């Protein structure tokens, strides 16, 4: 049996080596995208690839570029172990290299390539005439399923057949770290151009996921709807942009629909002939987490698609619960009856995208809104439980001076701001500036003291960019102590990051693995969206979306805010 197993491993190794030698084209595309910063250049590179690639290859490339195939097959630690065992390099050298590179897959690729050049390495064989990607991607899970030395042998055989660019790509696929700076919209645009299709049509076909395969890819690019199974798929979401007040100056308030911006998750509720479904904006099917909303959908007329917000809103209350209540429902495959009662889900409908099977997205918003109001009125006439479906409330706006005053009322309503939508706007795809604006509340702010720092990753791997901040628990003049309050990773520009990095290195007091404790001297203003009580945090408070808003060079640490200030903000938040 051991001889048979060894032969099977050798056969698998040969198959993997053959496959990886045939993926040069996708490896070149990866390099192009990784090294380019221009949108047009990236679109052109993607379009050229999709025009010429084998359909099976193009299908897998599409799945990878859309970010649907990022499952970790082998941990970065295991790849490191295999590399060090084979090369004999010391742990400290790997650590030193990793601290500069910031990524295990890339560090392994660089060290293996250097070791191979220094010794009798097995160099990559010449590429075959038809470079293919899909045999590699399909075989990597088989390689990862091996155990112990069999797995190590297979990985080394795979690496030995690769040039450095391919080695990095395969390691990222194995470790689940394959990412390249292209958005779903950019990939969709390039694919649509390569096939001569409307971008909106292709975006709709891709909603809800794509299972890679040659036949699936060819069906995706068909000129007509034949063979497309869209019965339960959502439409691509139309997204709002942050408000630019100057864009409103030349328009009349009456040309806009004003709504509350609810603090839930965006969703589409669908009832078609094939059944009912609830999709999040992240293209996740969340039927199991919200069975009461699926039951609600079953009661809607067949051929209905609602766009709106999933939120927790108990019957009889004049405002919804916080996002924390919704989080208790997210990810649950079978929420108990008790949890459904404690955190009842509600769908706030603010657009009607399909009625009786008719796609309404090209109609102006005012017409879609009228149809939605009629549908909701008819729903209210039924004997069903109405608590799970609400119509988004519109606010009257007579002049632009009212805008900020209305926005300031949002927190008391349980909302996070306002939405402005042009009444003549169609329902578009993705983020299209000018038709839909979001006008969020000013964030809450506190001054906090820098306590800890950790190096970032990727291009910032050798810089301290991840920060932990504290607030005073008690009066600092009377022996009060700083308690960790929040972590923040954004808000400073490159120059400030480099300056702070130098300061952190010069003022480190202790080290805990990759974390440095620093002298508590630097004060930063943190901005955040909300606070809530939490038993999981030492300070007793959880912070939502914290980020650095400015470096308070003018303020000594003793004048930073306290937990009392944070609790006061928490109590003031309705």
Coordinates of C-alpha atoms in Angstrom, one line a residue:
X1 CA 0.0 0.0 0.0
X2 CA 2.9 2.4 0.8
X3 CA 4.3 1.8 -2.7
X4 CA 0.9 2.5 -4.3
X5 CA 0.5 5.7 -2.2
X6 CA 4.0 6.8 -3.3
X7 CA 3.2 6.2 -6.9
X8 CA -0.1 8.2 -6.5
X9 CA 1.9 11.1 -4.9
X10 CA 4.4 11.1 -7.8
X11 CA 1.6 11.1 -10.4
X12 CA -0.1 14.0 -8.6
X13 CA 3.2 15.9 -8.5
X14 CA 3.7 15.4 -12.2
X15 CA 0.2 16.6 -12.9
X16 CA 0.7 19.7 -10.8
X17 CA 4.1 20.4 -12.4
X18 CA 2.5 20.2 -15.8
X19 CA -0.3 22.4 -14.8
X20 CA 1.8 25.2 -13.3
X21 CA 4.0 25.4 -16.3
X22 CA 0.8 26.3 -18.3
X23 CA -0.4 29.3 -16.3
X24 CA 2.0 31.9 -17.6
X25 CA -0.7 34.1 -19.2
X26 CA -2.6 34.5 -15.9
X27 CA 0.6 35.1 -14.0
X28 CA 1.5 37.8 -16.5
X29 CA -2.0 39.4 -16.0
X30 CA -1.5 39.3 -12.2
X31 CA 1.8 41.1 -12.6
X32 CA 0.2 43.7 -14.9
X33 CA -2.6 44.4 -12.5
X34 CA -0.4 44.4 -9.4
X35 CA 2.0 46.9 -11.1
X36 CA -0.5 49.2 -12.6
X37 CA -2.3 52.2 -10.9
X38 CA -4.3 53.5 -13.8
X39 CA -7.9 52.3 -14.2
X40 CA -7.8 52.3 -18.0
X41 CA -4.6 50.3 -18.1
X42 CA -6.2 47.7 -15.8
X43 CA -9.4 47.5 -17.8
X44 CA -7.4 47.0 -21.1
X45 CA -5.2 44.3 -19.5
X46 CA -8.3 42.4 -18.3
X47 CA -10.2 42.9 -21.6
X48 CA -7.2 41.5 -23.6
X49 CA -6.9 38.5 -21.2
X50 CA -10.6 37.6 -21.5
X51 CA -10.6 37.9 -25.3
X52 CA -7.8 35.4 -25.7
X53 CA -8.1 33.0 -22.8
X54 CA -9.3 29.5 -22.9
X55 CA -13.0 29.5 -21.6
X56 CA -12.1 27.2 -18.6
X57 CA -9.1 29.4 -17.8
X58 CA -11.2 32.6 -18.1
X59 CA -13.9 31.1 -15.8
X60 CA -11.4 30.4 -13.1
X61 CA -9.6 33.8 -13.6
X62 CA -13.0 35.5 -13.3
X63 CA -13.8 33.7 -10.0
X64 CA -10.4 34.6 -8.6
X65 CA -10.6 38.2 -9.6
X66 CA -14.1 38.6 -8.2
X67 CA -12.8 37.3 -4.9
X68 CA -15.0 34.2 -4.7
X69 CA -12.1 31.7 -4.3
X70 CA -10.1 33.0 -1.4
X71 CA -10.4 29.9 0.9
X72 CA -7.2 29.0 2.7
X73 CA -5.9 25.6 1.6
X74 CA -2.6 25.7 3.5
X75 CA -1.6 28.1 6.3
X76 CA 1.2 30.6 5.8
X77 CA 2.9 28.9 8.8
X78 CA 2.8 25.5 7.1
X79 CA 4.3 27.0 3.8
X80 CA 7.0 28.6 5.9
X81 CA 7.8 25.3 7.6
X82 CA 8.1 23.4 4.3
X83 CA 10.3 26.1 2.9
X84 CA 12.7 26.2 5.9
X85 CA 12.9 22.4 6.1
X86 CA 13.9 22.2 2.4
X87 CA 16.3 25.1 2.3
X88 CA 17.9 24.7 5.8
X89 CA 17.4 28.5 6.4
X90 CA 17.1 29.6 10.0
X91 CA 13.9 30.9 11.6
X92 CA 15.5 34.2 12.4
X93 CA 16.2 34.9 8.8
X94 CA 12.6 34.2 7.8
X95 CA 11.4 36.5 10.6
X96 CA 13.7 39.3 9.5
X97 CA 12.6 38.9 5.8
X98 CA 8.9 38.7 6.8
X99 CA 9.2 41.9 8.8
X100 CA 10.3 43.7 5.6
X101 CA 7.9 41.9 3.2
X102 CA 4.8 41.7 5.4
X103 CA 3.4 38.6 3.7
X104 CA 4.2 34.9 4.3
X105 CA 3.4 33.7 0.8
X106 CA 5.7 36.4 -0.7
X107 CA 8.5 35.8 1.8
X108 CA 8.4 32.0 1.0
X109 CA 8.5 32.8 -2.7
X110 CA 11.5 35.1 -2.4
X111 CA 13.5 32.8 -0.1
X112 CA 12.8 29.7 -2.1
X113 CA 13.8 31.4 -5.4
X114 CA 17.0 32.7 -3.8
X115 CA 17.8 29.2 -2.4
X116 CA 17.1 27.6 -5.7
X117 CA 19.5 30.0 -7.5
X118 CA 22.2 29.3 -5.0
X119 CA 21.9 25.5 -5.2
X120 CA 21.0 22.7 -7.7
X121 CA 17.4 23.9 -8.0
X122 CA 14.9 22.3 -10.4
X123 CA 14.2 25.2 -12.7
X124 CA 10.9 25.6 -14.4
X125 CA 10.5 23.8 -17.7
X126 CA 9.6 25.7 -20.8
X127 CA 5.9 26.7 -21.1
X128 CA 3.7 24.6 -23.2
X129 CA 2.0 26.0 -26.3
X130 CA -1.4 26.6 -24.6
X131 CA -1.0 28.2 -21.2
X132 CA -3.9 27.1 -18.9
X133 CA -4.8 28.1 -15.4
X134 CA -7.7 25.9 -14.5
X135 CA -5.7 22.6 -14.0
X136 CA -3.6 24.3 -11.4
X137 CA -6.5 25.8 -9.4
X138 CA -8.4 22.6 -9.5
X139 CA -5.4 20.5 -8.3
X140 CA -4.3 22.7 -5.5
X141 CA -7.0 21.4 -3.1
X142 CA -5.8 17.9 -3.8
X143 CA -2.3 18.9 -2.9
X144 CA -3.5 20.6 0.3
X145 CA -5.4 17.5 1.3
X146 CA -2.2 15.5 1.6
X147 CA -0.7 15.0 5.1
X148 CA 2.7 15.4 6.6
X149 CA 5.7 14.6 4.4
X150 CA 3.5 13.7 1.5
X151 CA 2.1 17.2 1.4
X152 CA 5.6 18.7 1.9
X153 CA 6.9 16.7 -1.0
X154 CA 4.1 17.7 -3.2
X155 CA 4.5 21.4 -2.4
X156 CA 8.2 21.3 -3.0
X157 CA 7.6 19.6 -6.4
X158 CA 5.1 22.2 -7.2
X159 CA 7.5 25.0 -6.3
X160 CA 10.4 23.5 -8.3
X161 CA 8.4 23.8 -11.5
X162 CA 7.7 27.5 -11.1
X163 CA 9.4 30.7 -12.0
X164 CA 9.4 33.4 -9.2
X165 CA 6.2 35.1 -10.5
X166 CA 4.3 31.9 -10.7
X167 CA 5.6 30.8 -7.3
X168 CA 4.2 33.9 -5.7
X169 CA 0.8 33.4 -7.4
X170 CA 0.5 29.8 -6.4
X171 CA 1.5 30.5 -2.8
X172 CA -1.2 33.2 -2.6
X173 CA -3.7 30.8 -4.0
X174 CA -2.7 28.2 -1.4
X175 CA -2.7 30.5 1.6
X176 CA -6.0 32.3 0.6
X177 CA -4.2 35.6 0.2
X178 CA -4.8 36.1 -3.5
X179 CA -5.8 39.7 -3.9
X180 CA -5.2 42.2 -6.7
X181 CA -6.3 45.8 -6.8
X182 CA -9.3 45.5 -9.1
X183 CA -12.9 46.0 -8.1
X184 CA -15.8 43.9 -9.1
X185 CA -17.0 46.8 -11.3
X186 CA -13.7 47.0 -13.1
X187 CA -13.6 43.2 -13.8
X188 CA -17.3 43.4 -15.0
X189 CA -16.6 46.3 -17.3
X190 CA -13.6 44.6 -18.9
X191 CA -15.5 41.3 -19.4
X192 CA -18.5 43.1 -20.8
X193 CA -16.2 44.9 -23.3
X194 CA -14.5 41.7 -24.3
X195 CA -17.9 40.1 -25.0
X196 CA -19.7 43.1 -26.5
X197 CA -22.4 43.0 -23.8
X198 CA -24.1 45.7 -21.7
X199 CA -22.2 46.1 -18.4
X200 CA -25.5 46.2 -16.4
X201 CA -26.7 42.9 -18.0
X202 CA -23.4 41.1 -17.1
X203 CA -23.4 42.6 -13.6
X204 CA -26.9 41.1 -13.1
X205 CA -25.9 37.7 -14.4
X206 CA -22.9 37.7 -12.0
X207 CA -25.0 38.6 -8.9
X208 CA -25.3 35.8 -6.4
X209 CA -22.1 34.1 -7.3
X210 CA -20.4 32.4 -10.3
X211 CA -19.4 28.7 -10.4
X212 CA -16.3 28.5 -12.6
X213 CA -16.4 26.2 -15.6
X214 CA -16.1 26.5 -19.4
X215 CA -19.8 26.0 -20.0
X216 CA -20.8 28.4 -17.3
X217 CA -18.5 31.0 -18.7
X218 CA -19.8 30.6 -22.2
X219 CA -23.4 30.8 -21.0
X220 CA -22.5 33.9 -19.0
X221 CA -21.5 35.7 -22.3
X222 CA -24.5 34.7 -24.4
X223 CA -26.0 37.6 -26.2
X224 CA -29.6 36.7 -25.1
X225 CA -31.1 35.5 -21.9
X226 CA -31.4 32.0 -23.1
X227 CA -29.8 29.6 -20.6
X228 CA -29.5 32.3 -17.9
X229 CA -31.0 31.2 -14.6
X230 CA -31.8 34.5 -12.9
X231 CA -35.0 33.5 -11.1
X232 CA -33.7 34.0 -7.6
X233 CA -30.7 36.3 -8.3
X234 CA -30.8 39.9 -7.1
X235 CA -30.2 43.0 -9.2
X236 CA -26.8 44.8 -8.9
X237 CA -27.2 47.3 -6.1
X238 CA -27.3 51.1 -6.8
X239 CA -25.0 52.8 -4.2
X240 CA -25.0 56.4 -2.9
X241 CA -22.0 58.7 -2.7
X242 CA -21.1 61.0 0.2
X243 CA -22.8 64.3 -0.2
X244 CA -21.1 67.1 -2.1
X245 CA -23.3 70.1 -1.2
X246 CA -22.1 72.1 -4.3
X247 CA -23.8 69.5 -6.5
X248 CA -27.2 70.5 -5.1
X249 CA -26.9 74.3 -5.5
X250 CA -28.3 74.3 -9.0
X251 CA -31.2 72.0 -8.2
X252 CA -34.5 72.6 -6.5
X253 CA -35.3 70.8 -3.2
X254 CA -38.5 69.5 -4.8
X255 CA -36.5 67.5 -7.3
X256 CA -35.2 65.2 -4.5
X257 CA -36.6 62.5 -2.3
X258 CA -35.4 62.7 1.2
X259 CA -35.3 59.6 3.5
X260 CA -33.6 58.5 6.7
X261 CA -30.4 56.5 6.2
X262 CA -31.0 53.4 8.4
X263 CA -28.2 51.6 10.3
X264 CA -28.9 48.1 9.1
X265 CA -27.7 46.0 6.2
X266 CA -28.8 46.7 2.6
X267 CA -30.8 43.9 1.1
X268 CA -33.1 42.8 -1.8
X269 CA -36.2 40.8 -0.9
X270 CA -37.3 38.6 -3.9
X271 CA -40.4 36.6 -4.6
X272 CA -40.4 35.0 -8.1
X273 CA -41.8 31.9 -9.6
X274 CA -38.8 30.0 -8.5
X275 CA -39.3 30.9 -4.8
X276 CA -38.2 33.6 -2.4
X277 CA -34.8 34.9 -1.4
X278 CA -33.1 37.6 0.6
X279 CA -29.7 38.9 -0.5
X280 CA -27.3 41.2 1.2
X281 CA -25.4 43.9 -0.6
X282 CA -22.3 41.6 -0.3
X283 CA -24.2 39.0 -2.6
X284 CA -24.7 36.7 0.3
X285 CA -27.9 34.7 0.5
X286 CA -29.2 35.2 4.1
X287 CA -32.5 33.3 4.0
X288 CA -31.6 31.1 6.9
X289 CA -30.8 34.1 9.2
X290 CA -34.1 35.8 8.7
X291 CA -36.9 33.2 8.2
X292 CA -39.6 35.7 9.1
X293 CA -38.6 37.9 6.1
X294 CA -38.7 34.9 3.8
X295 CA -42.2 34.2 5.1
X296 CA -43.0 37.8 4.4
X297 CA -41.6 37.5 0.8
X298 CA -43.9 34.5 0.2
X299 CA -46.9 36.7 0.8
X300 CA -45.8 39.3 -1.8
X301 CA -47.1 39.0 -5.3
X302 CA -45.0 36.8 -7.6
X303 CA -42.5 38.8 -9.6
X304 CA -41.7 41.3 -6.9
X305 CA -38.3 42.6 -6.0
X306 CA -37.9 45.1 -3.1
X307 CA -34.7 47.0 -2.3
X308 CA -34.4 48.2 1.3
X309 CA -32.8 47.7 4.7
X310 CA -32.8 44.7 7.0
X311 CA -33.0 46.0 10.6
X312 CA -34.3 45.0 14.0
X313 CA -37.4 46.9 14.8
X314 CA -39.8 45.5 17.5
X315 CA -43.5 46.1 16.9
X316 CA -44.9 49.1 18.8
X317 CA -41.6 50.9 19.0
X318 CA -41.1 54.3 17.3
X319 CA -37.5 53.6 16.3
X320 CA -35.4 50.6 15.4
X321 CA -32.9 48.9 17.7
X322 CA -29.1 49.5 17.3
X323 CA -26.9 47.6 14.9
X324 CA -25.7 45.5 17.8
X325 CA -29.2 43.8 17.9
X326 CA -28.9 43.0 14.2
X327 CA -25.5 41.5 14.7
X328 CA -27.1 38.9 17.0
X329 CA -29.0 37.7 14.0
X330 CA -26.3 37.8 11.3
X331 CA -24.7 34.5 10.4
X332 CA -27.3 32.4 12.3
X333 CA -28.4 29.5 10.2
X334 CA -31.3 28.6 12.5
X335 CA -32.2 31.5 14.9
X336 CA -34.3 30.2 17.7
X337 CA -37.8 31.4 18.3
X338 CA -36.6 33.2 21.4
X339 CA -34.0 35.1 19.5
X340 CA -36.5 36.0 16.8
X341 CA -38.7 37.4 19.5
X342 CA -35.9 39.3 21.2
X343 CA -34.5 40.7 17.9
X344 CA -37.4 40.7 15.4
X345 CA -36.2 41.4 11.9
X346 CA -37.9 44.1 9.8
X347 CA -37.5 45.0 6.1
X348 CA -37.7 48.7 5.4
X349 CA -38.6 49.0 1.7
X350 CA -37.5 52.1 -0.2
X351 CA -37.5 51.0 -3.8
X352 CA -39.5 48.6 -6.1
X353 CA -37.2 47.1 -8.7
X354 CA -39.6 44.5 -10.2
X355 CA -43.3 44.1 -10.2
X356 CA -45.3 41.3 -11.8
X357 CA -42.0 40.2 -13.4
X358 CA -41.4 43.6 -15.1
X359 CA -38.0 45.2 -14.6
X360 CA -38.7 48.7 -13.3
X361 CA -35.1 50.0 -12.9
X362 CA -35.2 52.2 -16.0
X363 CA -38.2 54.1 -14.7
X364 CA -37.7 57.3 -12.8
X365 CA -37.7 57.0 -9.0
X366 CA -40.9 59.0 -8.6
X367 CA -42.8 56.3 -10.6
X368 CA -41.1 53.4 -8.8
X369 CA -42.0 55.1 -5.5
X370 CA -45.7 55.5 -6.5
X371 CA -45.8 51.8 -7.3
X372 CA -44.1 50.9 -4.1
X373 CA -46.6 53.0 -2.0
X374 CA -49.5 51.3 -3.8
X375 CA -48.0 47.8 -3.2
X376 CA -47.5 48.7 0.5
X377 CA -51.1 50.0 0.8
X378 CA -52.4 46.7 -0.6
X379 CA -50.2 44.8 1.8
X380 CA -51.7 46.7 4.7
X381 CA -55.1 45.5 3.6
X382 CA -54.1 41.9 4.1
X383 CA -54.5 40.0 7.4
X384 CA -50.7 39.2 7.6
X385 CA -48.4 40.4 10.3
X386 CA -47.3 43.9 9.2
X387 CA -44.5 44.4 11.7
X388 CA -41.9 42.8 9.4
X389 CA -42.5 45.2 6.4
X390 CA -42.3 49.0 6.7
X391 CA -42.3 51.7 4.0
X392 CA -39.3 54.0 4.1
X393 CA -40.5 57.4 5.4
X394 CA -39.9 60.4 3.2
X395 CA -39.2 63.8 4.7
X396 CA -40.5 67.2 3.3
X397 CA -37.7 69.5 2.2
X398 CA -38.6 73.1 1.2
X399 CA -35.2 74.7 1.1
X400 CA -31.6 73.6 1.5
X401 CA -31.2 75.3 4.9
X402 CA -33.4 72.6 6.3
X403 CA -31.0 69.8 5.3
X404 CA -28.6 69.9 8.2
X405 CA -31.4 70.5 10.7
X406 CA -33.2 67.4 9.5
X407 CA -30.0 65.4 9.6
X408 CA -29.4 66.4 13.2
X409 CA -32.7 64.6 14.1
X410 CA -31.4 61.3 12.7
X411 CA -29.8 60.0 15.8
X412 CA -33.0 60.4 17.8
X413 CA -34.8 58.4 15.1
X414 CA -32.3 55.6 15.3
X415 CA -30.9 56.5 11.9
X416 CA -27.3 57.5 10.9
X417 CA -28.2 60.4 8.6
X418 CA -30.2 61.2 5.4
X419 CA -30.5 59.9 1.9
X420 CA -31.1 62.2 -1.0
X421 CA -32.3 60.7 -4.3
X422 CA -33.1 62.5 -7.5
X423 CA -36.8 61.9 -8.3
X424 CA -36.0 61.5 -12.0
X425 CA -33.2 59.0 -11.5
X426 CA -33.3 55.4 -12.8
X427 CA -32.0 52.6 -10.6
X428 CA -28.4 52.3 -11.8
X429 CA -25.6 49.8 -11.2
X430 CA -22.9 50.4 -8.6
X431 CA -21.8 53.9 -7.4
X432 CA -22.8 56.5 -9.9
X433 CA -22.3 60.0 -8.6
X434 CA -24.9 62.7 -8.9
X435 CA -28.2 60.9 -8.4
X436 CA -28.1 59.4 -4.9
X437 CA -26.3 61.1 -2.0
X438 CA -25.8 60.0 1.6
X439 CA -25.6 62.8 4.2
X440 CA -24.4 61.1 7.4
X441 CA -24.3 62.5 10.9
X442 CA -21.1 64.1 12.1
X443 CA -19.1 61.4 13.9
X444 CA -18.7 61.2 17.7
X445 CA -15.2 62.3 18.8
X446 CA -12.9 61.7 21.8
X447 CA -9.2 62.5 22.4
X448 CA -7.2 59.4 23.3
X449 CA -3.6 58.5 24.1
X450 CA -1.5 56.2 22.0
X451 CA -0.6 53.1 24.0
X452 CA 0.5 50.3 21.6
X453 CA 1.6 49.9 18.0
X454 CA 2.0 47.0 15.6
X455 CA 3.5 46.8 12.1
X456 CA 1.1 46.8 9.2
X457 CA 1.2 44.4 6.2
X458 CA 2.0 44.5 2.5
X459 CA 3.8 47.7 1.5
X460 CA 3.6 49.0 5.1
X461 CA 5.0 45.8 6.6
X462 CA 8.1 47.7 8.0
X463 CA 6.0 50.6 9.4
X464 CA 4.0 50.8 12.6
X465 CA 0.5 51.6 11.3
X466 CA -1.9 49.7 13.6
X467 CA -2.5 51.6 16.8
X468 CA -4.3 51.0 20.2
X469 CA -5.5 54.0 22.2
X470 CA -6.5 54.5 25.8
X471 CA -8.7 56.8 27.9
X472 CA -8.2 57.8 31.5
X473 CA -10.0 55.8 34.1
X474 CA -9.9 58.3 36.9
X475 CA -8.2 61.6 37.3
X476 CA -4.6 61.4 36.0
X477 CA -3.5 63.9 38.6
X478 CA -4.8 61.6 41.3
X479 CA -3.3 58.3 40.1
X480 CA -5.8 57.5 37.3
X481 CA -4.7 54.9 34.8
X482 CA -5.1 54.6 31.0
X483 CA -7.4 51.8 29.8
X484 CA -7.4 50.5 26.3
X485 CA -10.4 52.0 24.4
X486 CA -10.1 51.5 20.7
X487 CA -7.9 50.4 17.8
X488 CA -7.5 52.4 14.6
X489 CA -5.7 51.7 11.4
X490 CA -6.6 54.7 9.2
X491 CA -6.7 58.5 9.3
X492 CA -3.0 59.5 9.0
X493 CA -1.3 60.5 5.7
X494 CA 2.0 58.8 4.6
X495 CA 4.1 61.6 6.0
X496 CA 2.5 61.4 9.4
X497 CA 2.8 57.6 9.4
X498 CA 6.5 57.8 8.8
X499 CA 7.0 60.5 11.5
X500 CA 4.9 58.5 14.0
X501 CA 6.8 55.3 13.1
X502 CA 10.1 57.0 14.0
X503 CA 8.7 58.3 17.3
X504 CA 7.3 54.8 18.2
X505 CA 10.7 53.2 17.6
X506 CA 12.4 55.8 19.8
X507 CA 9.9 55.7 22.6
X508 CA 9.2 51.9 23.0
X509 CA 8.9 50.8 26.6
X510 CA 8.1 47.1 26.2
X511 CA 7.6 44.5 23.4
X512 CA 5.0 41.7 23.3
X513 CA 5.8 39.7 20.2
X514 CA 5.0 42.0 17.3
X515 CA 3.4 44.7 19.6
X516 CA 5.3 47.6 21.1
X517 CA 4.1 49.5 24.2
X518 CA 5.1 53.2 23.9
X519 CA 5.4 56.1 26.3
X520 CA 1.9 57.4 26.8
X521 CA 2.6 60.9 25.4
X522 CA 0.9 61.2 22.0
X523 CA -2.8 62.3 21.8
X524 CA -5.0 61.7 18.8
X525 CA -8.6 62.7 18.2
X526 CA -10.6 59.6 17.3
X527 CA -13.8 59.7 15.3
X528 CA -16.4 56.9 15.4
X529 CA -20.0 56.2 14.6
X530 CA -21.3 54.9 17.9
X531 CA -20.7 53.3 21.3
X532 CA -22.3 50.4 23.1
X533 CA -21.7 48.6 26.3
X534 CA -19.6 45.5 26.0
X535 CA -18.5 42.8 28.5
X536 CA -15.8 41.7 26.1
X537 CA -13.8 44.9 26.3
X538 CA -11.8 45.9 29.4
X539 CA -13.1 49.4 29.3
X540 CA -16.7 48.1 29.1
X541 CA -17.4 49.9 25.8
X542 CA -17.3 48.8 22.2
X543 CA -16.5 51.4 19.6
X544 CA -18.0 51.3 16.0
X545 CA -15.8 52.2 13.1
X546 CA -13.0 54.1 14.9
X547 CA -10.5 56.1 12.9
X548 CA -8.0 58.8 13.5
X549 CA -9.3 62.3 12.6
X550 CA -6.3 64.3 13.7
X551 CA -3.0 64.3 15.6
X552 CA -3.5 66.5 18.7
X553 CA 0.1 67.8 19.0
X554 CA -1.3 70.7 21.0
X555 CA -2.6 68.6 23.8
X556 CA -0.6 66.8 26.6
X557 CA -1.7 63.3 27.5
X558 CA -3.1 64.4 30.9
X559 CA -5.8 66.4 29.0
X560 CA -7.0 63.4 27.0
X561 CA -10.6 62.3 27.5
X562 CA -11.7 59.8 30.2
X563 CA -14.0 56.8 30.3
X564 CA -16.5 59.1 32.0
X565 CA -16.6 61.2 28.8
X566 CA -17.2 58.1 26.7
X567 CA -20.0 57.0 29.0
X568 CA -21.6 60.4 28.8
X569 CA -21.6 60.2 25.0
X570 CA -23.1 56.7 25.3
X571 CA -25.9 57.9 27.5
X572 CA -26.6 60.9 25.3
X573 CA -27.0 58.6 22.3
X574 CA -30.7 57.8 22.0

